[in-house]
Amino acid sequence: MTIQSKTSTALTLVSDPVSPGLENTIAAETIFSHVDGAAGRLIVRGYDLEQLSDWSFEAVLALLWQGLVSHEDTEAEIRVALAQARVHAFRLIETLLPATDNLSQVEGLRLLLSSMPDAEPLAHHVLAVAAVPVFAAAIARRSAGLAPVAPDTTLGHAADFLHMLHGENAPAEKVKALDTYLVTVADHGLNASTFTARVIASTKAGVFSSVVGALCALKGPLHGGAPGPVLDMLDAIGDESNIRAWLVNALVRGERLMGFGHRIYRVRDPRADVLKQAVTGLRDSGGRINFAEAVEKEALALLAEKKPLRPLQTNVEFYTALVLEGVGFPRESFTNVFAAGRMAGWTAHILEQEHLGKLIRPQSKYVGPMPEAR
Ligand code: COA
């Protein structure tokens, strides 16, 4: 397409129609995951998500990083490397933790992660994954007026996350639920934060710069900031007799129901069922699940009624909220826990992008005024 300026100078511009959310744009090839929005299927490096739900987070890291790193190939090696890196990360927080005091918990994590040098001598991808639980647990404890708890290198990643949060070892059922959560959110195609990480990595800015950018993208309520508001919504609804009226009023006010809708899934997000299963494994979760199910049922009926042209289904965040509440995270820390899991995908995509070695630099379509004739 060409447009004419007032001086008759022809400019050649990008001709394809622009979709503002890049919905139909394929911006990368990846070996890590495929999101099939029509079938409600998530494939992670050759496995359906449901097949991975019993794996440890370390095993999924081994799967994602396989062939891209020269060390830490096996689940056992990764477990050891992560434990050592958690100890390293813990040494870094002492001076900086007070600076997080006036920030939200995700802003606190952003501050601590951005303090890490890109020239850090430890393997960056390992340290990035290891640092998030250390920082997130210390920030959550500080918000509650508690001192940070040092990592325990004998524990697996999920178990140590809960140990650093609570100051004692968590029961096996909670460790299992958190492991399942971390695995479930480990990677998910070219979501906004992963795309951000790849763009930054493509400039060769380094791993920590890339993951800080990814975290900034994750923090928004349309991406990783939703599960806290899901609990706020359940609390605001209060009891079963109020469900329909509350949801109708929210939609009338033009609000979005948190935990519903997705850019790619037009059917139920497969992660929702894996996480619902994980909540069911937690003792004392019965009442909360029954209530959440009743809210979900009514919300889906209302969304189908009010937005008939747009299939809106339950997304990952709805049952995320219940899992994270069930294992004892304060809701203000939910986005940080999401980051702990998604760091697996971010680091894998950064490694993939670095191997590719190509700067990401799309074009825009100029629709502004042309200069006056000189
Ligand atoms: N509640 C009510 N309406 C919703 C909705 C929700 N959760 N999600 C989408 N819609 C509606 C929009 O209002 C819009 O309606 P309109 O066409 O009448 O204006 C239509 O569906 C399309 O919305 P759009 O924002 O274009 O879709 P998207 O693909 O860009 O949005 C999300 C995807 C996830 C951002 C969106 O579904 C959302 O905001 N969900 C709630 C937040 C959430 O759960 N985030 C976690 C995502 S994993």
mmCIF file of C-alpha atoms in Angstrom, residues 1-368:
data_model
loop_
_atom_site.group_PDB
_atom_site.id
_atom_site.type_symbol
_atom_site.label_atom_id
_atom_site.label_comp_id
_atom_site.label_asym_id
_atom_site.label_seq_id
_atom_site.Cartn_x
_atom_site.Cartn_y
_atom_site.Cartn_z
ATOM 1 C CA MET A 1 0.000 0.000 0.000
ATOM 2 C CA THR A 2 1.202 3.573 -0.591
ATOM 3 C CA ILE A 3 -0.103 6.883 0.725
ATOM 4 C CA GLN A 4 0.555 10.306 -0.725
ATOM 5 C CA SER A 5 1.935 13.119 1.385
ATOM 6 C CA LYS A 6 0.853 16.703 0.770
ATOM 7 C CA THR A 7 4.099 17.077 -1.161
ATOM 8 C CA SER A 8 3.226 14.068 -3.317
ATOM 9 C CA THR A 9 6.150 12.120 -1.888
ATOM 10 C CA ALA A 10 5.123 8.469 -1.988
ATOM 11 C CA LEU A 11 5.857 6.439 1.162
ATOM 12 C CA THR A 12 5.767 2.662 1.096
ATOM 13 C CA LEU A 13 4.082 1.446 4.243
ATOM 14 C CA VAL A 14 3.409 -1.927 5.800
ATOM 15 C CA SER A 15 0.405 -3.287 3.940
ATOM 16 C CA ASP A 16 -1.006 -6.030 6.174
ATOM 17 C CA PRO A 17 -3.973 -5.098 8.348
ATOM 18 C CA VAL A 18 -2.900 -4.430 11.930
ATOM 19 C CA SER A 19 -4.466 -6.419 14.750
ATOM 20 C CA PRO A 20 -3.867 -4.354 17.903
ATOM 21 C CA GLY A 21 -3.469 -7.394 20.181
ATOM 22 C CA LEU A 22 -1.371 -9.298 17.580
ATOM 23 C CA GLU A 23 -3.913 -12.131 17.870
ATOM 24 C CA ASN A 24 -3.125 -13.762 14.567
ATOM 25 C CA THR A 25 0.559 -12.990 14.419
ATOM 26 C CA ILE A 26 3.047 -15.843 14.684
ATOM 27 C CA ALA A 27 6.102 -14.140 16.177
ATOM 28 C CA ALA A 28 8.335 -17.095 17.082
ATOM 29 C CA GLU A 29 8.962 -20.775 16.549
ATOM 30 C CA THR A 30 9.399 -22.684 19.778
ATOM 31 C CA ILE A 31 9.988 -26.240 20.912
ATOM 32 C CA PHE A 32 8.463 -25.644 24.343
ATOM 33 C CA SER A 33 4.692 -25.481 24.254
ATOM 34 C CA HIS A 34 1.628 -25.404 22.059
ATOM 35 C CA VAL A 35 -1.694 -23.940 23.139
ATOM 36 C CA ASP A 36 -4.615 -25.393 21.185
ATOM 37 C CA GLY A 37 -7.388 -22.978 22.036
ATOM 38 C CA ALA A 38 -10.105 -24.799 20.081
ATOM 39 C CA ALA A 39 -9.438 -28.218 21.597
ATOM 40 C CA GLY A 40 -8.532 -26.944 25.087
ATOM 41 C CA ARG A 41 -5.192 -28.714 24.917
ATOM 42 C CA LEU A 42 -1.762 -27.651 26.211
ATOM 43 C CA ILE A 43 1.255 -29.591 24.940
ATOM 44 C CA VAL A 44 4.574 -29.047 26.721
ATOM 45 C CA ARG A 45 7.560 -30.360 24.765
ATOM 46 C CA GLY A 46 5.806 -33.503 23.583
ATOM 47 C CA TYR A 47 3.557 -34.116 26.597
ATOM 48 C CA ASP A 48 -0.036 -33.194 27.322
ATOM 49 C CA LEU A 49 -0.267 -31.083 30.462
ATOM 50 C CA GLU A 50 -2.304 -33.813 32.169
ATOM 51 C CA GLN A 51 0.636 -36.230 31.728
ATOM 52 C CA LEU A 52 2.945 -33.793 33.523
ATOM 53 C CA SER A 53 0.699 -33.049 36.472
ATOM 54 C CA ASP A 54 2.457 -35.690 38.612
ATOM 55 C CA TRP A 55 5.954 -34.508 37.680
ATOM 56 C CA SER A 56 8.105 -32.416 39.985
ATOM 57 C CA PHE A 57 8.914 -28.846 38.972
ATOM 58 C CA GLU A 58 12.573 -29.857 38.658
ATOM 59 C CA ALA A 59 11.645 -32.634 36.198
ATOM 60 C CA VAL A 60 9.740 -30.132 34.046
ATOM 61 C CA LEU A 61 12.725 -27.783 34.112
ATOM 62 C CA ALA A 62 14.894 -30.686 32.906
ATOM 63 C CA LEU A 63 12.396 -31.253 30.092
ATOM 64 C CA LEU A 64 12.312 -27.586 29.065
ATOM 65 C CA TRP A 65 16.053 -26.901 29.325
ATOM 66 C CA GLN A 66 17.087 -30.184 27.690
ATOM 67 C CA GLY A 67 19.634 -29.572 24.916
ATOM 68 C CA LEU A 68 19.901 -25.860 25.667
ATOM 69 C CA VAL A 69 22.231 -25.924 28.662
ATOM 70 C CA SER A 70 25.501 -27.759 29.110
ATOM 71 C CA HIS A 71 24.972 -28.609 32.792
ATOM 72 C CA GLU A 72 22.005 -29.530 34.989
ATOM 73 C CA ASP A 73 20.522 -31.999 32.564
ATOM 74 C CA THR A 74 18.682 -34.311 34.902
ATOM 75 C CA GLU A 75 15.974 -33.745 37.491
ATOM 76 C CA ALA A 76 18.435 -34.706 40.272
ATOM 77 C CA GLU A 77 21.140 -32.328 39.004
ATOM 78 C CA ILE A 78 18.653 -29.504 38.729
ATOM 79 C CA ARG A 79 17.394 -30.152 42.249
ATOM 80 C CA VAL A 80 20.927 -29.781 43.619
ATOM 81 C CA ALA A 81 21.775 -26.750 41.476
ATOM 82 C CA LEU A 82 18.546 -24.971 42.478
ATOM 83 C CA ALA A 83 19.139 -25.656 46.177
ATOM 84 C CA GLN A 84 22.642 -24.159 45.980
ATOM 85 C CA ALA A 85 21.356 -21.177 44.026
ATOM 86 C CA ARG A 86 18.587 -20.554 46.607
ATOM 87 C CA VAL A 87 21.309 -20.265 49.255
ATOM 88 C CA HIS A 88 23.178 -17.800 47.040
ATOM 89 C CA ALA A 89 20.016 -15.738 46.449
ATOM 90 C CA PHE A 90 19.241 -15.662 50.169
ATOM 91 C CA ARG A 91 22.608 -13.994 50.875
ATOM 92 C CA LEU A 92 21.628 -11.165 48.539
ATOM 93 C CA ILE A 93 18.402 -10.116 50.248
ATOM 94 C CA GLU A 94 19.675 -8.876 53.581
ATOM 95 C CA THR A 95 20.500 -5.342 52.523
ATOM 96 C CA LEU A 96 17.740 -4.879 49.958
ATOM 97 C CA LEU A 97 14.717 -6.362 51.716
ATOM 98 C CA PRO A 98 13.875 -3.172 53.699
ATOM 99 C CA ALA A 99 13.645 -1.265 50.397
ATOM 100 C CA THR A 100 10.568 -3.343 49.504
ATOM 101 C CA ASP A 101 8.578 -1.988 52.457
ATOM 102 C CA ASN A 102 6.467 0.571 50.626
ATOM 103 C CA LEU A 103 5.888 -1.580 47.584
ATOM 104 C CA SER A 104 3.335 -4.210 46.696
ATOM 105 C CA GLN A 105 4.744 -7.731 46.889
ATOM 106 C CA VAL A 106 5.179 -8.050 43.133
ATOM 107 C CA GLU A 107 6.882 -4.641 43.018
ATOM 108 C CA GLY A 108 9.148 -5.889 45.816
ATOM 109 C CA LEU A 109 10.044 -8.939 43.735
ATOM 110 C CA ARG A 110 10.701 -6.662 40.771
ATOM 111 C CA LEU A 111 13.094 -4.604 42.887
ATOM 112 C CA LEU A 112 15.020 -7.602 44.210
ATOM 113 C CA LEU A 113 15.256 -9.315 40.818
ATOM 114 C CA SER A 114 16.450 -6.124 39.166
ATOM 115 C CA SER A 115 19.287 -5.935 41.708
ATOM 116 C CA MET A 116 20.829 -9.064 40.149
ATOM 117 C CA PRO A 117 23.678 -8.299 37.743
ATOM 118 C CA ASP A 118 23.329 -9.643 34.220
ATOM 119 C CA ALA A 119 26.997 -10.601 34.545
ATOM 120 C CA GLU A 120 26.221 -12.819 37.558
ATOM 121 C CA PRO A 121 28.796 -15.674 37.628
ATOM 122 C CA LEU A 122 26.326 -18.468 38.515
ATOM 123 C CA ALA A 123 24.376 -20.079 35.663
ATOM 124 C CA HIS A 124 21.785 -17.373 35.099
ATOM 125 C CA HIS A 125 18.807 -19.523 34.241
ATOM 126 C CA VAL A 126 19.268 -21.594 37.421
ATOM 127 C CA LEU A 127 19.742 -18.558 39.631
ATOM 128 C CA ALA A 128 16.718 -16.788 38.135
ATOM 129 C CA VAL A 129 14.473 -19.778 38.898
ATOM 130 C CA ALA A 130 15.993 -20.265 42.362
ATOM 131 C CA ALA A 131 15.778 -16.602 43.364
ATOM 132 C CA VAL A 132 12.015 -16.130 42.976
ATOM 133 C CA PRO A 133 10.836 -18.378 45.863
ATOM 134 C CA VAL A 134 13.585 -16.991 48.097
ATOM 135 C CA PHE A 135 12.604 -13.400 47.368
ATOM 136 C CA ALA A 136 8.849 -14.034 47.293
ATOM 137 C CA ALA A 137 8.849 -15.872 50.632
ATOM 138 C CA ALA A 138 11.034 -13.220 52.306
ATOM 139 C CA ILE A 139 8.799 -10.410 51.002
ATOM 140 C CA ALA A 140 5.610 -12.185 52.120
ATOM 141 C CA ARG A 141 7.058 -12.774 55.599
ATOM 142 C CA ARG A 142 8.283 -9.200 55.894
ATOM 143 C CA SER A 143 4.797 -7.938 55.001
ATOM 144 C CA ALA A 144 3.579 -9.972 57.991
ATOM 145 C CA GLY A 145 6.329 -8.533 60.241
ATOM 146 C CA LEU A 146 8.388 -11.747 60.178
ATOM 147 C CA ALA A 147 12.106 -12.296 59.502
ATOM 148 C CA PRO A 148 13.149 -14.251 56.404
ATOM 149 C CA VAL A 149 13.797 -17.973 56.727
ATOM 150 C CA ALA A 150 16.944 -19.428 55.115
ATOM 151 C CA PRO A 151 16.557 -22.131 52.472
ATOM 152 C CA ASP A 152 16.973 -25.803 53.355
ATOM 153 C CA THR A 153 19.107 -27.502 50.699
ATOM 154 C CA THR A 154 17.747 -30.942 51.563
ATOM 155 C CA LEU A 155 14.295 -29.979 50.289
ATOM 156 C CA GLY A 156 12.942 -29.910 46.768
ATOM 157 C CA HIS A 157 12.041 -26.568 45.222
ATOM 158 C CA ALA A 158 8.309 -26.564 46.071
ATOM 159 C CA ALA A 159 8.881 -27.928 49.580
ATOM 160 C CA ASP A 160 11.533 -25.305 50.302
ATOM 161 C CA PHE A 161 9.302 -22.521 48.972
ATOM 162 C CA LEU A 162 6.670 -23.459 51.581
ATOM 163 C CA HIS A 163 9.337 -23.949 54.250
ATOM 164 C CA MET A 164 10.778 -20.470 53.598
ATOM 165 C CA LEU A 165 7.239 -19.037 53.665
ATOM 166 C CA HIS A 166 5.948 -20.712 56.826
ATOM 167 C CA GLY A 167 9.185 -21.272 58.749
ATOM 168 C CA GLU A 168 8.465 -25.009 59.036
ATOM 169 C CA ASN A 169 8.170 -27.982 56.741
ATOM 170 C CA ALA A 170 4.836 -28.228 54.978
ATOM 171 C CA PRO A 171 2.757 -31.435 54.847
ATOM 172 C CA ALA A 172 3.294 -33.593 51.767
ATOM 173 C CA GLU A 173 -0.180 -32.819 50.363
ATOM 174 C CA LYS A 174 0.607 -29.087 50.269
ATOM 175 C CA VAL A 175 4.019 -29.638 48.692
ATOM 176 C CA LYS A 176 2.327 -31.795 46.039
ATOM 177 C CA ALA A 177 -0.320 -29.148 45.352
ATOM 178 C CA LEU A 178 2.312 -26.410 44.960
ATOM 179 C CA ASP A 179 4.481 -28.624 42.739
ATOM 180 C CA THR A 180 1.452 -29.273 40.523
ATOM 181 C CA TYR A 181 0.766 -25.548 40.366
ATOM 182 C CA LEU A 182 4.359 -24.664 39.415
ATOM 183 C CA VAL A 183 4.331 -27.361 36.711
ATOM 184 C CA THR A 184 0.932 -26.294 35.397
ATOM 185 C CA VAL A 185 1.984 -22.689 34.803
ATOM 186 C CA ALA A 186 5.586 -23.449 33.728
ATOM 187 C CA ASP A 187 5.070 -22.544 30.072
ATOM 188 C CA HIS A 188 2.184 -21.417 27.910
ATOM 189 C CA GLY A 189 3.080 -20.398 24.379
ATOM 190 C CA LEU A 190 3.889 -16.832 23.527
ATOM 191 C CA ASN A 191 1.972 -15.140 26.333
ATOM 192 C CA ALA A 192 2.630 -11.448 27.003
ATOM 193 C CA SER A 193 5.371 -11.953 29.597
ATOM 194 C CA THR A 194 7.187 -14.662 27.624
ATOM 195 C CA PHE A 195 7.070 -12.521 24.501
ATOM 196 C CA THR A 196 8.491 -9.626 26.539
ATOM 197 C CA ALA A 197 11.303 -11.863 27.816
ATOM 198 C CA ARG A 198 12.133 -12.931 24.262
ATOM 199 C CA VAL A 199 12.147 -9.362 22.947
ATOM 200 C CA ILE A 200 14.581 -8.276 25.656
ATOM 201 C CA ALA A 201 16.728 -11.413 25.282
ATOM 202 C CA SER A 202 16.916 -10.768 21.535
ATOM 203 C CA THR A 203 18.804 -7.529 22.240
ATOM 204 C CA LYS A 204 21.372 -9.571 24.234
ATOM 205 C CA ALA A 205 20.506 -7.572 27.355
ATOM 206 C CA GLY A 206 20.957 -10.645 29.594
ATOM 207 C CA VAL A 207 18.835 -13.055 31.611
ATOM 208 C CA PHE A 208 17.986 -10.850 34.591
ATOM 209 C CA SER A 209 17.025 -7.880 32.428
ATOM 210 C CA SER A 210 14.830 -10.222 30.393
ATOM 211 C CA VAL A 211 13.057 -11.765 33.383
ATOM 212 C CA VAL A 212 12.512 -8.399 35.075
ATOM 213 C CA GLY A 213 10.753 -7.216 31.896
ATOM 214 C CA ALA A 214 8.708 -10.426 31.861
ATOM 215 C CA LEU A 215 7.677 -9.908 35.483
ATOM 216 C CA CYS A 216 6.536 -6.357 34.694
ATOM 217 C CA ALA A 217 4.281 -7.761 31.958
ATOM 218 C CA LEU A 218 3.026 -10.539 34.226
ATOM 219 C CA LYS A 219 1.949 -8.194 36.996
ATOM 220 C CA GLY A 220 -0.989 -6.671 35.093
ATOM 221 C CA PRO A 221 -4.499 -7.867 36.004
ATOM 222 C CA LEU A 222 -5.114 -9.070 32.453
ATOM 223 C CA HIS A 223 -2.211 -11.511 32.744
ATOM 224 C CA GLY A 224 -0.810 -12.718 36.077
ATOM 225 C CA GLY A 225 -2.493 -10.322 38.432
ATOM 226 C CA ALA A 226 -5.905 -12.036 38.364
ATOM 227 C CA PRO A 227 -5.865 -14.761 41.072
ATOM 228 C CA GLY A 228 -5.787 -12.337 44.030
ATOM 229 C CA PRO A 229 -8.865 -10.557 42.638
ATOM 230 C CA VAL A 230 -10.557 -13.971 42.182
ATOM 231 C CA LEU A 231 -10.441 -14.439 45.959
ATOM 232 C CA ASP A 232 -11.561 -10.840 46.468
ATOM 233 C CA MET A 233 -14.545 -11.668 44.274
ATOM 234 C CA LEU A 234 -15.380 -14.853 46.212
ATOM 235 C CA ASP A 235 -15.133 -12.934 49.481
ATOM 236 C CA ALA A 236 -17.267 -10.070 48.183
ATOM 237 C CA ILE A 237 -19.962 -12.510 47.031
ATOM 238 C CA GLY A 238 -19.922 -13.999 50.516
ATOM 239 C CA ASP A 239 -22.481 -16.789 50.329
ATOM 240 C CA GLU A 240 -24.418 -18.817 47.802
ATOM 241 C CA SER A 241 -27.600 -16.771 48.028
ATOM 242 C CA ASN A 242 -25.739 -13.709 46.749
ATOM 243 C CA ILE A 243 -23.921 -15.262 43.786
ATOM 244 C CA ARG A 244 -26.204 -14.359 40.905
ATOM 245 C CA ALA A 245 -27.031 -10.843 42.101
ATOM 246 C CA TRP A 246 -23.368 -10.015 42.725
ATOM 247 C CA LEU A 247 -22.221 -11.291 39.328
ATOM 248 C CA VAL A 248 -25.058 -9.546 37.463
ATOM 249 C CA ASN A 249 -24.211 -6.256 39.158
ATOM 250 C CA ALA A 250 -20.524 -6.617 38.323
ATOM 251 C CA LEU A 251 -21.349 -7.177 34.655
ATOM 252 C CA VAL A 252 -23.798 -4.262 34.645
ATOM 253 C CA ARG A 253 -21.011 -2.055 35.995
ATOM 254 C CA GLY A 254 -18.944 -3.221 32.988
ATOM 255 C CA GLU A 255 -16.488 -5.166 35.137
ATOM 256 C CA ARG A 256 -14.769 -8.352 34.047
ATOM 257 C CA LEU A 257 -15.269 -11.478 36.052
ATOM 258 C CA MET A 258 -11.817 -12.497 37.210
ATOM 259 C CA GLY A 259 -10.791 -16.032 36.310
ATOM 260 C CA PHE A 260 -12.865 -16.164 33.116
ATOM 261 C CA GLY A 261 -12.024 -15.578 29.463
ATOM 262 C CA HIS A 262 -8.807 -16.129 27.577
ATOM 263 C CA ARG A 263 -7.148 -14.778 24.473
ATOM 264 C CA ILE A 264 -6.611 -18.228 22.976
ATOM 265 C CA TYR A 265 -8.874 -20.770 24.692
ATOM 266 C CA ARG A 266 -12.413 -20.805 23.363
ATOM 267 C CA VAL A 267 -13.180 -23.835 25.521
ATOM 268 C CA ARG A 268 -12.216 -24.551 29.097
ATOM 269 C CA ASP A 269 -8.549 -23.897 29.922
ATOM 270 C CA PRO A 270 -7.067 -27.381 30.547
ATOM 271 C CA ARG A 271 -5.009 -25.965 33.416
ATOM 272 C CA ALA A 272 -8.198 -25.185 35.341
ATOM 273 C CA ASP A 273 -9.045 -28.881 35.734
ATOM 274 C CA VAL A 274 -5.511 -29.901 36.701
ATOM 275 C CA LEU A 275 -5.535 -27.219 39.397
ATOM 276 C CA LYS A 276 -9.030 -28.066 40.555
ATOM 277 C CA GLN A 277 -7.782 -31.617 41.045
ATOM 278 C CA ALA A 278 -4.821 -30.270 43.042
ATOM 279 C CA VAL A 279 -7.153 -28.347 45.376
ATOM 280 C CA THR A 280 -9.247 -31.435 45.927
ATOM 281 C CA GLY A 281 -6.147 -33.156 47.331
ATOM 282 C CA LEU A 282 -5.912 -30.578 50.128
ATOM 283 C CA ARG A 283 -7.535 -31.378 53.440
ATOM 284 C CA ASP A 284 -10.270 -28.930 54.531
ATOM 285 C CA SER A 285 -10.695 -27.561 51.010
ATOM 286 C CA GLY A 286 -14.227 -28.941 50.585
ATOM 287 C CA GLY A 287 -16.266 -25.898 51.602
ATOM 288 C CA ARG A 288 -14.214 -23.481 49.537
ATOM 289 C CA ILE A 289 -14.356 -25.713 46.452
ATOM 290 C CA ASN A 290 -18.115 -26.180 46.673
ATOM 291 C CA PHE A 291 -18.638 -22.438 46.894
ATOM 292 C CA ALA A 292 -16.176 -21.722 44.071
ATOM 293 C CA GLU A 293 -17.904 -24.314 41.881
ATOM 294 C CA ALA A 294 -21.253 -22.644 42.474
ATOM 295 C CA VAL A 295 -19.775 -19.245 41.529
ATOM 296 C CA GLU A 296 -18.115 -20.747 38.449
ATOM 297 C CA LYS A 297 -21.363 -22.364 37.283
ATOM 298 C CA GLU A 298 -23.341 -19.133 37.633
ATOM 299 C CA ALA A 299 -20.595 -17.012 36.052
ATOM 300 C CA LEU A 300 -20.385 -19.279 33.006
ATOM 301 C CA ALA A 301 -24.166 -19.193 32.564
ATOM 302 C CA LEU A 302 -24.236 -15.394 32.844
ATOM 303 C CA LEU A 303 -21.285 -14.856 30.503
ATOM 304 C CA ALA A 304 -22.932 -17.115 27.897
ATOM 305 C CA GLU A 305 -26.118 -15.069 28.261
ATOM 306 C CA LYS A 306 -24.541 -11.589 28.252
ATOM 307 C CA LYS A 307 -21.724 -12.210 25.749
ATOM 308 C CA PRO A 308 -23.235 -14.777 23.366
ATOM 309 C CA LEU A 309 -20.793 -13.925 20.588
ATOM 310 C CA ARG A 310 -17.683 -14.513 22.678
ATOM 311 C CA PRO A 311 -17.154 -17.948 24.259
ATOM 312 C CA LEU A 312 -15.893 -17.161 27.763
ATOM 313 C CA GLN A 313 -14.777 -20.071 29.905
ATOM 314 C CA THR A 314 -12.943 -20.645 33.180
ATOM 315 C CA ASN A 315 -9.248 -19.839 32.920
ATOM 316 C CA VAL A 316 -6.199 -20.930 34.920
ATOM 317 C CA GLU A 317 -6.516 -18.143 37.476
ATOM 318 C CA PHE A 318 -9.799 -19.288 38.968
ATOM 319 C CA TYR A 319 -8.498 -22.487 40.581
ATOM 320 C CA THR A 320 -5.012 -21.024 40.996
ATOM 321 C CA ALA A 321 -6.544 -18.783 43.622
ATOM 322 C CA LEU A 322 -7.862 -21.782 45.550
ATOM 323 C CA VAL A 323 -4.609 -23.775 45.318
ATOM 324 C CA LEU A 324 -2.445 -20.895 46.506
ATOM 325 C CA GLU A 325 -4.848 -20.014 49.294
ATOM 326 C CA GLY A 326 -4.986 -23.686 50.284
ATOM 327 C CA VAL A 327 -1.210 -24.006 50.643
ATOM 328 C CA GLY A 328 -1.066 -20.822 52.710
ATOM 329 C CA PHE A 329 0.143 -17.996 50.462
ATOM 330 C CA PRO A 330 -1.276 -14.558 51.233
ATOM 331 C CA ARG A 331 -3.219 -13.334 48.206
ATOM 332 C CA GLU A 332 -0.932 -10.326 47.762
ATOM 333 C CA SER A 333 1.848 -12.791 46.903
ATOM 334 C CA PHE A 334 -0.050 -14.799 44.266
ATOM 335 C CA THR A 335 1.543 -13.074 41.274
ATOM 336 C CA ASN A 336 4.985 -13.786 42.721
ATOM 337 C CA VAL A 337 4.128 -17.484 43.009
ATOM 338 C CA PHE A 338 2.955 -17.401 39.391
ATOM 339 C CA ALA A 339 6.336 -15.871 38.499
ATOM 340 C CA ALA A 340 8.091 -18.705 40.367
ATOM 341 C CA GLY A 341 6.443 -21.231 38.052
ATOM 342 C CA ARG A 342 6.535 -19.224 34.823
ATOM 343 C CA MET A 343 10.240 -18.550 35.366
ATOM 344 C CA ALA A 344 10.741 -22.063 33.945
ATOM 345 C CA GLY A 345 9.221 -20.986 30.640
ATOM 346 C CA TRP A 346 10.835 -17.538 30.654
ATOM 347 C CA THR A 347 14.335 -18.952 31.097
ATOM 348 C CA ALA A 348 13.726 -21.653 28.456
ATOM 349 C CA HIS A 349 12.483 -19.065 25.940
ATOM 350 C CA ILE A 350 15.403 -16.773 26.751
ATOM 351 C CA LEU A 351 17.823 -19.655 26.087
ATOM 352 C CA GLU A 352 15.994 -20.467 22.855
ATOM 353 C CA GLN A 353 16.041 -16.835 21.745
ATOM 354 C CA GLU A 354 19.733 -16.482 22.624
ATOM 355 C CA HIS A 355 20.533 -19.589 20.554
ATOM 356 C CA LEU A 356 18.568 -18.096 17.663
ATOM 357 C CA GLY A 357 20.583 -14.874 17.918
ATOM 358 C CA LYS A 358 18.125 -12.701 16.004
ATOM 359 C CA LEU A 359 16.982 -9.242 17.118
ATOM 360 C CA ILE A 360 13.177 -8.952 17.360
ATOM 361 C CA ARG A 361 12.208 -5.724 15.649
ATOM 362 C CA PRO A 362 8.754 -5.598 14.029
ATOM 363 C CA GLN A 363 7.419 -2.656 12.075
ATOM 364 C CA SER A 364 4.592 -0.277 12.847
ATOM 365 C CA LYS A 365 2.150 1.262 10.427
ATOM 366 C CA TYR A 366 2.344 5.051 10.379
ATOM 367 C CA VAL A 367 -1.103 6.648 10.466
ATOM 368 C CA GLY A 368 -0.065 10.152 11.621
#
